[in-house]
PDB file of C-alpha atoms in Angstrom:
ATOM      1  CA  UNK A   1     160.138 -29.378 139.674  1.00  0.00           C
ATOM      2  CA  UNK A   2     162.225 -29.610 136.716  1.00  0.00           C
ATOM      3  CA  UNK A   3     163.896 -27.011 134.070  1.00  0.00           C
ATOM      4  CA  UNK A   4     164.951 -28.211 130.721  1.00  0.00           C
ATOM      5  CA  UNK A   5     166.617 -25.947 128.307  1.00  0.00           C
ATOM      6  CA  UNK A   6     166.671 -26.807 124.808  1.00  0.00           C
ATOM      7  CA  UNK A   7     167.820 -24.199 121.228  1.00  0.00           C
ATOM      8  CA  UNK A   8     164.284 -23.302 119.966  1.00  0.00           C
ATOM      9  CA  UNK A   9     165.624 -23.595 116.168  1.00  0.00           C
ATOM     10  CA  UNK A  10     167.862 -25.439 114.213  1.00  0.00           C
ATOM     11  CA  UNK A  11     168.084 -25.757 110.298  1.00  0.00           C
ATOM     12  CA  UNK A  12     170.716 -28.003 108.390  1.00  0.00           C
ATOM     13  CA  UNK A  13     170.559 -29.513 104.739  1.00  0.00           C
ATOM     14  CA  UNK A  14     169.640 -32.637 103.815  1.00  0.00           C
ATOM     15  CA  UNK A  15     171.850 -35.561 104.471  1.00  0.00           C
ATOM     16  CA  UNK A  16     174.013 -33.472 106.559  1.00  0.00           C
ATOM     17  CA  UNK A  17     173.993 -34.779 110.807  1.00  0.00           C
ATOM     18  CA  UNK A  18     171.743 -32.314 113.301  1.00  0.00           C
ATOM     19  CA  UNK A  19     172.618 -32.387 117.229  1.00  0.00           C
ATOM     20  CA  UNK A  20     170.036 -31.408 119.588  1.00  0.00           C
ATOM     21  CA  UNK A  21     171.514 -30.533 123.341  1.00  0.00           C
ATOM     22  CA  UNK A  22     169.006 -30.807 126.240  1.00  0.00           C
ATOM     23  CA  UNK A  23     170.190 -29.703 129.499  1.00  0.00           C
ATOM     24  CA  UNK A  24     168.127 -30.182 132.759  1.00  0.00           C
ATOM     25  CA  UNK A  25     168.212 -29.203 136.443  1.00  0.00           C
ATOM     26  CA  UNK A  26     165.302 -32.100 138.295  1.00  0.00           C
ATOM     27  CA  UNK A  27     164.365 -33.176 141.710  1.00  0.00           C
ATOM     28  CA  UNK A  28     164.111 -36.596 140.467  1.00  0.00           C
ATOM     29  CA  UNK A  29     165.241 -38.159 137.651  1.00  0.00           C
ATOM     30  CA  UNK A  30     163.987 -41.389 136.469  1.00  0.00           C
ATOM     31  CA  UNK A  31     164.504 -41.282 132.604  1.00  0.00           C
ATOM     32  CA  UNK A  32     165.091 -39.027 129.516  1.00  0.00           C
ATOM     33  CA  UNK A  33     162.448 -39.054 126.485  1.00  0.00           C
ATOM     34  CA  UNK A  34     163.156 -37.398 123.129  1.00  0.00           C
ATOM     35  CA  UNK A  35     159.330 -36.966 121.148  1.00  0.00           C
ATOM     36  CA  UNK A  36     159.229 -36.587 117.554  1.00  0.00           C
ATOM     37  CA  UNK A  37     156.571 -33.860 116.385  1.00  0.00           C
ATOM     38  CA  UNK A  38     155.537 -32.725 113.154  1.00  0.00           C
ATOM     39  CA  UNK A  39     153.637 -29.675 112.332  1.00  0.00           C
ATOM     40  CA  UNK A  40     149.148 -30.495 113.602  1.00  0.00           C
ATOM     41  CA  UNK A  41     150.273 -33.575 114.597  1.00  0.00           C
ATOM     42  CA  UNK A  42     150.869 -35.707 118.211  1.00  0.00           C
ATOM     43  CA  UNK A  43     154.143 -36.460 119.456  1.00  0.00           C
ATOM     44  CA  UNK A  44     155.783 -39.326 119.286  1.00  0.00           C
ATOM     45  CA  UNK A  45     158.413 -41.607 120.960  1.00  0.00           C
ATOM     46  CA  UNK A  46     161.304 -41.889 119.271  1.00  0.00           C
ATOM     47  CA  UNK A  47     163.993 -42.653 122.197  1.00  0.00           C
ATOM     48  CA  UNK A  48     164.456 -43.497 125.506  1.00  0.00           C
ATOM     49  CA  UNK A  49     167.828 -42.949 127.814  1.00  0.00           C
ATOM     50  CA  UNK A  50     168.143 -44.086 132.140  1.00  0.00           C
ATOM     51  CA  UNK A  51     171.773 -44.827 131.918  1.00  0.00           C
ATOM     52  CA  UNK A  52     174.625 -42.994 131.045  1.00  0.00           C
ATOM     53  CA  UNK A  53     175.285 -43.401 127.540  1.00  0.00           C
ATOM     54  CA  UNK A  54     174.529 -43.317 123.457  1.00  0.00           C
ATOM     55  CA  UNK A  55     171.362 -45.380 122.743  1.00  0.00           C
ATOM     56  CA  UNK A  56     171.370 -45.863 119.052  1.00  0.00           C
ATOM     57  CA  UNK A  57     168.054 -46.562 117.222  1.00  0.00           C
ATOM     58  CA  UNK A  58     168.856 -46.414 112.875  1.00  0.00           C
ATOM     59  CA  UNK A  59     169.835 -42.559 111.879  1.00  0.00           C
ATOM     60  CA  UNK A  60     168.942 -41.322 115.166  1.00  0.00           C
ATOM     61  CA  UNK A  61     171.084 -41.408 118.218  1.00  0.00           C
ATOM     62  CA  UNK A  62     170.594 -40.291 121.999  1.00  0.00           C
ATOM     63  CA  UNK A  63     173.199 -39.882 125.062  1.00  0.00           C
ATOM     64  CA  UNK A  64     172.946 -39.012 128.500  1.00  0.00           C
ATOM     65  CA  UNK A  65     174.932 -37.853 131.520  1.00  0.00           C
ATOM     66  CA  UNK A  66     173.109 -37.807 134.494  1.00  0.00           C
ATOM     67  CA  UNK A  67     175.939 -35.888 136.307  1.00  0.00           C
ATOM     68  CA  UNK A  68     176.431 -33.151 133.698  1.00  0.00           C
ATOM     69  CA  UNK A  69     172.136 -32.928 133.567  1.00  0.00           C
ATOM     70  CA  UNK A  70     172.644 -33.412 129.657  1.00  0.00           C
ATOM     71  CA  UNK A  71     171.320 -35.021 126.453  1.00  0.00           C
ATOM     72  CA  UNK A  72     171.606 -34.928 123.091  1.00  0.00           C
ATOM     73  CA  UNK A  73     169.781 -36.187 120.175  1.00  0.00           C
ATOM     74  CA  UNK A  74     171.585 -37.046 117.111  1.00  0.00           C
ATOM     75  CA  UNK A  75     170.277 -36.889 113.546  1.00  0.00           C
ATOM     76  CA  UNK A  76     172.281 -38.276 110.846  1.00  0.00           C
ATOM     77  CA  UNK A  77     171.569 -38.292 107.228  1.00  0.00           C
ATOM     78  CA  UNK A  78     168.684 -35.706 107.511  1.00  0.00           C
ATOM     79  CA  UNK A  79     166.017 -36.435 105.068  1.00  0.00           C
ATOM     80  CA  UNK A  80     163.179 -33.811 104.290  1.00  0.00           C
ATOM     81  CA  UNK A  81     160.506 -35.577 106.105  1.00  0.00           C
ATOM     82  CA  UNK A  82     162.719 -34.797 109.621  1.00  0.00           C
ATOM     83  CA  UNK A  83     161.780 -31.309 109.694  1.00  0.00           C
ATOM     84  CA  UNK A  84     160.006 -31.371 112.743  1.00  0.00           C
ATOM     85  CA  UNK A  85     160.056 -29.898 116.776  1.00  0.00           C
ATOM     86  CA  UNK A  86     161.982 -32.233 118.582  1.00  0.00           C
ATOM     87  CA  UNK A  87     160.862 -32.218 122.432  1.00  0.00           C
ATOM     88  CA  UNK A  88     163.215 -33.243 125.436  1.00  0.00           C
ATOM     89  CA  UNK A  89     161.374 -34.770 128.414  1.00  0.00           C
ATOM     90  CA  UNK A  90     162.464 -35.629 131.548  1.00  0.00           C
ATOM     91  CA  UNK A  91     160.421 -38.234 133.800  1.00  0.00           C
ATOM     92  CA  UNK A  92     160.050 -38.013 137.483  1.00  0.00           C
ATOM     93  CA  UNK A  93     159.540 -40.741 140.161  1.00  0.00           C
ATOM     94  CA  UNK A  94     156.403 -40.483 139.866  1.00  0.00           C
ATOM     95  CA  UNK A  95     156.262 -41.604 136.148  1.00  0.00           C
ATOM     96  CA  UNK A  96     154.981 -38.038 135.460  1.00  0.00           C
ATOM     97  CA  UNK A  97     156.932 -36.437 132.212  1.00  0.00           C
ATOM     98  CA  UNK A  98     158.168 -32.160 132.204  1.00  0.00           C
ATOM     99  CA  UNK A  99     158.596 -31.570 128.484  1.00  0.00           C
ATOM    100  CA  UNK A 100     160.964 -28.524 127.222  1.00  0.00           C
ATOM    101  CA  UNK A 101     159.578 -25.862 124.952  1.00  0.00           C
ATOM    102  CA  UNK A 102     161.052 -28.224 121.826  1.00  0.00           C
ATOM    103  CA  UNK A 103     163.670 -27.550 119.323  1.00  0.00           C
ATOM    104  CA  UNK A 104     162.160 -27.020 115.253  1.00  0.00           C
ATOM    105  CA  UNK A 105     164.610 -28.709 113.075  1.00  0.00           C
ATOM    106  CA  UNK A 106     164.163 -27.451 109.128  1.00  0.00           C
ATOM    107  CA  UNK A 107     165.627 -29.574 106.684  1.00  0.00           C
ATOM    108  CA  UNK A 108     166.835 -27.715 103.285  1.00  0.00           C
ATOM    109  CA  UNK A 109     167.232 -29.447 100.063  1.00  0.00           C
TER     110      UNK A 109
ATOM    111  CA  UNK B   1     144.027 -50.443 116.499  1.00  0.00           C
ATOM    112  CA  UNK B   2     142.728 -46.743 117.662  1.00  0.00           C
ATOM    113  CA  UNK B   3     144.902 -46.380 120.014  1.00  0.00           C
ATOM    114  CA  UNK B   4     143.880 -42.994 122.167  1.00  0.00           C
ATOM    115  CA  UNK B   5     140.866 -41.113 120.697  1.00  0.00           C
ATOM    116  CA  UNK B   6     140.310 -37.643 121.506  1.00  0.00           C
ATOM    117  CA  UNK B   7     136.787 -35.533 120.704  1.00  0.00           C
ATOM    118  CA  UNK B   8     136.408 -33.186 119.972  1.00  0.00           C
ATOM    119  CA  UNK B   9     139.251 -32.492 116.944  1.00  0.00           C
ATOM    120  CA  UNK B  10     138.533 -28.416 117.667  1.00  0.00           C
ATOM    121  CA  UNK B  11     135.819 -26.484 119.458  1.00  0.00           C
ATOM    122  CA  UNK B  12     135.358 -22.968 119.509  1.00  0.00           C
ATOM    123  CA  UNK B  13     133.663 -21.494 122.424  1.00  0.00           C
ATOM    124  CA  UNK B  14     132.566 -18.477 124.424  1.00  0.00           C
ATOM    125  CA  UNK B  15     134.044 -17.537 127.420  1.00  0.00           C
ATOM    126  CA  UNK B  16     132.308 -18.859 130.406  1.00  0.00           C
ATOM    127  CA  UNK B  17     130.656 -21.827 128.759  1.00  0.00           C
ATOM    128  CA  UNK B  18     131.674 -25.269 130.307  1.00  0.00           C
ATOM    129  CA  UNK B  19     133.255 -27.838 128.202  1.00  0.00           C
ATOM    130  CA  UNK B  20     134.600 -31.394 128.228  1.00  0.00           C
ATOM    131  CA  UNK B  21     137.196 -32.647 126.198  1.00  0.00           C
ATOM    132  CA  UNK B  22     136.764 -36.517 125.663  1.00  0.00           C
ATOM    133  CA  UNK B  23     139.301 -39.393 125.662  1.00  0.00           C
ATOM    134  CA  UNK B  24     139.520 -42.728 125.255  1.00  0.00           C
ATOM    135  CA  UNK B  25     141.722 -45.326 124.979  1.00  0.00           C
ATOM    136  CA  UNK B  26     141.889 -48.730 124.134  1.00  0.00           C
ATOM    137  CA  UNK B  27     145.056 -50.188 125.237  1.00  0.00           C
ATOM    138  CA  UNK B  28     144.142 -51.027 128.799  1.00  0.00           C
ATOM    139  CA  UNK B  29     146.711 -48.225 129.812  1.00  0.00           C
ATOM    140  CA  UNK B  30     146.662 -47.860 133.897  1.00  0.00           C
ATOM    141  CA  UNK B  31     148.270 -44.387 133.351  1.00  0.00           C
ATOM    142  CA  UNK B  32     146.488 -41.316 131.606  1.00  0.00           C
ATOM    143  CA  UNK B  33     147.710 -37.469 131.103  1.00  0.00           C
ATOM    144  CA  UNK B  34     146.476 -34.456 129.970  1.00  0.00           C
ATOM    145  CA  UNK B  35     148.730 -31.901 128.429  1.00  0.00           C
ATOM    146  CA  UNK B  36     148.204 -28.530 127.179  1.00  0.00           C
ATOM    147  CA  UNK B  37     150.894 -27.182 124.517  1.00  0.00           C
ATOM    148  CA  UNK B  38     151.019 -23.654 123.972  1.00  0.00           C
ATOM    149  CA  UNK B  39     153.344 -22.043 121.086  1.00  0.00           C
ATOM    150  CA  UNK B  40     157.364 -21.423 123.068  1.00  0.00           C
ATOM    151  CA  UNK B  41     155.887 -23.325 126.230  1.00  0.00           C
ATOM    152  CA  UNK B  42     156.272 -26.635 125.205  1.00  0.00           C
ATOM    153  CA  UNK B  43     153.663 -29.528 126.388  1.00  0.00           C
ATOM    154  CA  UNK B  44     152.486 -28.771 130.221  1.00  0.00           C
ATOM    155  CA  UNK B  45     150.912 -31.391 132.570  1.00  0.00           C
ATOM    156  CA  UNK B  46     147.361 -30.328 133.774  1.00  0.00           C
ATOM    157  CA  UNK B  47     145.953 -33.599 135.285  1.00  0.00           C
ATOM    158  CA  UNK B  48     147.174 -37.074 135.574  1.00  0.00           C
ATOM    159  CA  UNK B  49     145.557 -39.827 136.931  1.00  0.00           C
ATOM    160  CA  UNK B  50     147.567 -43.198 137.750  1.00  0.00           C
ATOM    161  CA  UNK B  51     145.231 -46.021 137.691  1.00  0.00           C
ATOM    162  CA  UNK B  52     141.197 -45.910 137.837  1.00  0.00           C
ATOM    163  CA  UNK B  53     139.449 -43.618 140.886  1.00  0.00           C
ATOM    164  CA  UNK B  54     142.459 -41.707 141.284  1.00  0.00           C
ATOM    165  CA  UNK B  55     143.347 -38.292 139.672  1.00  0.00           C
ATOM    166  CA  UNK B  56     146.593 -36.013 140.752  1.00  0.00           C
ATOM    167  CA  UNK B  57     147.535 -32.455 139.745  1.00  0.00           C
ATOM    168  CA  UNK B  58     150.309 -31.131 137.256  1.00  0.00           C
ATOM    169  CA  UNK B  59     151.651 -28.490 136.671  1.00  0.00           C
ATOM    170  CA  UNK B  60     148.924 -26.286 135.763  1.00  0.00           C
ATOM    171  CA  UNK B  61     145.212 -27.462 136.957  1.00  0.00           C
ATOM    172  CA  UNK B  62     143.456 -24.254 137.644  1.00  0.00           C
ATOM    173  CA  UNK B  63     140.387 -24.072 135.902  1.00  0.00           C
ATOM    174  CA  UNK B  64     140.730 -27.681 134.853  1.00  0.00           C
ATOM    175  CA  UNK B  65     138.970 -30.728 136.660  1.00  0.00           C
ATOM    176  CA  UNK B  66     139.027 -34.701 135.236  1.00  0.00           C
ATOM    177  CA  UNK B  67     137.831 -37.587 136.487  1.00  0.00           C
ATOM    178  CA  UNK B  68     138.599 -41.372 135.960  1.00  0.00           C
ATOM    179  CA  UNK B  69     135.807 -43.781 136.270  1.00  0.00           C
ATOM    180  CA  UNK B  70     137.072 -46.817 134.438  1.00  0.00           C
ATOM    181  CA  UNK B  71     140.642 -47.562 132.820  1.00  0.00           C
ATOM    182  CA  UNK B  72     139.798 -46.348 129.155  1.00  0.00           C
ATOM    183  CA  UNK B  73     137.940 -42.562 129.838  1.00  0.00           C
ATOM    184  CA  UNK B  74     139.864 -39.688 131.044  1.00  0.00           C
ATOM    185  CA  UNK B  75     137.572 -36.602 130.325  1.00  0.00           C
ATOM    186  CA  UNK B  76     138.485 -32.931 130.910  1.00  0.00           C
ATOM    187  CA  UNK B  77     136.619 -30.526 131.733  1.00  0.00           C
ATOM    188  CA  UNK B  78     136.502 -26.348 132.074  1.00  0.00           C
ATOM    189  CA  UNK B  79     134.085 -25.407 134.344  1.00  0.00           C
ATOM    190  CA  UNK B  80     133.864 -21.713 133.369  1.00  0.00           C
ATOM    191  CA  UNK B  81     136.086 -21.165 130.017  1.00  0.00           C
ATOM    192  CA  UNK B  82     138.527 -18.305 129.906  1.00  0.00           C
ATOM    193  CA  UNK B  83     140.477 -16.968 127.006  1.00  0.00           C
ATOM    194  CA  UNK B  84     144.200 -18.331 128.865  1.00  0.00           C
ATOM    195  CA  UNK B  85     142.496 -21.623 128.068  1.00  0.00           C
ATOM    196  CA  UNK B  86     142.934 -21.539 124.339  1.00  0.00           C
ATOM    197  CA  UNK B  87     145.649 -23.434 123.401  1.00  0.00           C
ATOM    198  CA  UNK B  88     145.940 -27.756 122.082  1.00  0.00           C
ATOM    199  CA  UNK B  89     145.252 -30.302 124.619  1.00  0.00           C
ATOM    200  CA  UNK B  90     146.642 -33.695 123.945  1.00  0.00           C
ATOM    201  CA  UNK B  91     145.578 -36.651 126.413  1.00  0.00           C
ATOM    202  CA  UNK B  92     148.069 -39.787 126.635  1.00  0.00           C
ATOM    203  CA  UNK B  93     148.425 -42.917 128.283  1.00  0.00           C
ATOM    204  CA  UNK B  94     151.251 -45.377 129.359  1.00  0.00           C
ATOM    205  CA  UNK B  95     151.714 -48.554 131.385  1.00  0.00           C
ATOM    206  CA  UNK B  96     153.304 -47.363 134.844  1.00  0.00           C
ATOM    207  CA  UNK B  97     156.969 -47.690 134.099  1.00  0.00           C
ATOM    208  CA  UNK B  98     156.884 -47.977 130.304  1.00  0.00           C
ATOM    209  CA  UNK B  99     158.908 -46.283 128.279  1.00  0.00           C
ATOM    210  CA  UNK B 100     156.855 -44.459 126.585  1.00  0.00           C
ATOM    211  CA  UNK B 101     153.689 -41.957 127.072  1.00  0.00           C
ATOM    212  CA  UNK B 102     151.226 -42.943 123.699  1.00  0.00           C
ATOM    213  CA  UNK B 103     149.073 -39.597 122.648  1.00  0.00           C
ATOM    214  CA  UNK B 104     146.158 -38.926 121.323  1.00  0.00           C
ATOM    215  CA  UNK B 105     145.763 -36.799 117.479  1.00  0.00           C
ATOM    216  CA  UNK B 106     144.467 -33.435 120.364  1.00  0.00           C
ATOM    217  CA  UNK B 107     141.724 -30.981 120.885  1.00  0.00           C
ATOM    218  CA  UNK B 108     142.689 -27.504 119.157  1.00  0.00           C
ATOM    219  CA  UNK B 109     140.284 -25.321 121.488  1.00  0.00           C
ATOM    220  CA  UNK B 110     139.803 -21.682 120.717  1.00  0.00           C
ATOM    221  CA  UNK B 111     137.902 -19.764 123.692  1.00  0.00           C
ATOM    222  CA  UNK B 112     136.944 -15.799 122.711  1.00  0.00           C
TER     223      UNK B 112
END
């Protein structure tokens, strides 16, 4: 099975940077997801790591180290419309995703 | 493009009634999921089902059954509803070694 640990809250003002750790202990690793998800609303993708590494996608940022069992998610210039839960998933070999409990991010003006 | 549809958007219902939770999608997805997310447990896998005629469990199928007859339905159903089983359920769908898992807008269900 898998245990992923991520804070449950985080607030920071806007255009300031946000960092979201994700730590995780699997039995098979074949990928790190970070979903987006606003308030009554789905999740969605917004990054993707397998290697070891910073995977940059516009204002928001993801790294991984597979030894260490860690991620991060990196918000920079933090507009309003970011307040959101940010989930950390991890996917198995058998393409199937465990999602942690999700970090809320508030934005304040 | 719709995408994955769920129905219904919310349901209330009486505790022992049976009820499926519909969903469709229309990207030709060989992979489907259904979640349940409940408020500091995150999203938690209750069925998955890898291509159509086969079904698997996740983490937490008890009380839950689905069943895949074609690519685009993936229905869920409670046999005999229980009160633990009021939470959001979100289906989603993915090509086998896609990135990403696509999901559907959810079912808020309230059992009493």
């Amino acid at each position: 099975g898998q245990n992923i640990d991520q804070p449950t809250e985080m607030t920071a003002t806007e255009g300031a940077i946000v960092q979201i750790n994700c730590t995780y202990q699997t039995s098979g690793f074949n990928g790190l997801f970070w979903y987006q998800q606003h308030a009554g609303e789905a999740p969605t993708f917004l990054s993707y790591n397998v290697l070891d590494g910073l995977e940059e996608k516009g204002r928001f940022s993801s790294f991984l180290s597979r030894s260490k069992g860690y991620s991060y998610l990196l918000l920079k210039e933090l507009q309003m419309k970011d307040s959101a839960s940010y989930l950390c998933a991890v996917r198995d070999g058998d393409y199937k995703l465990s999602f942690g409990a999700g970090t809320t991010v508030t934005v304040r003006a | 493009i719709a995408g994955i549809t769920q129905a219904p958007t919310s349901q209330i219902l009486a505790a022992g009634r049976r009820m499926t939770l519909r969903c469709t999608q229309d990207m030709r997805h060989n992979a489907m999921y259904w979640y349940r997310q409940d408020l500091g447990l995150g999203l938690r896998l209750i069925h998955y089902s890898n291509t159509a005629g086969t079904t698997g469990k996740g983490e937490v199928p008890d009380g839950y059954s689905v069943s895949r007859a074609n690519t685009d339905d993936f229905p869920l159903t409670l046999a005999s509803a229980v009160p633990s089983q009021t939470s959001v359920y979100f289906c989603a769908s993915s090509d086998l070694g896609e990135m990403t898992q696509y999901f559907g807008p959810g079912t808020r269900l309230t059992v009493l």
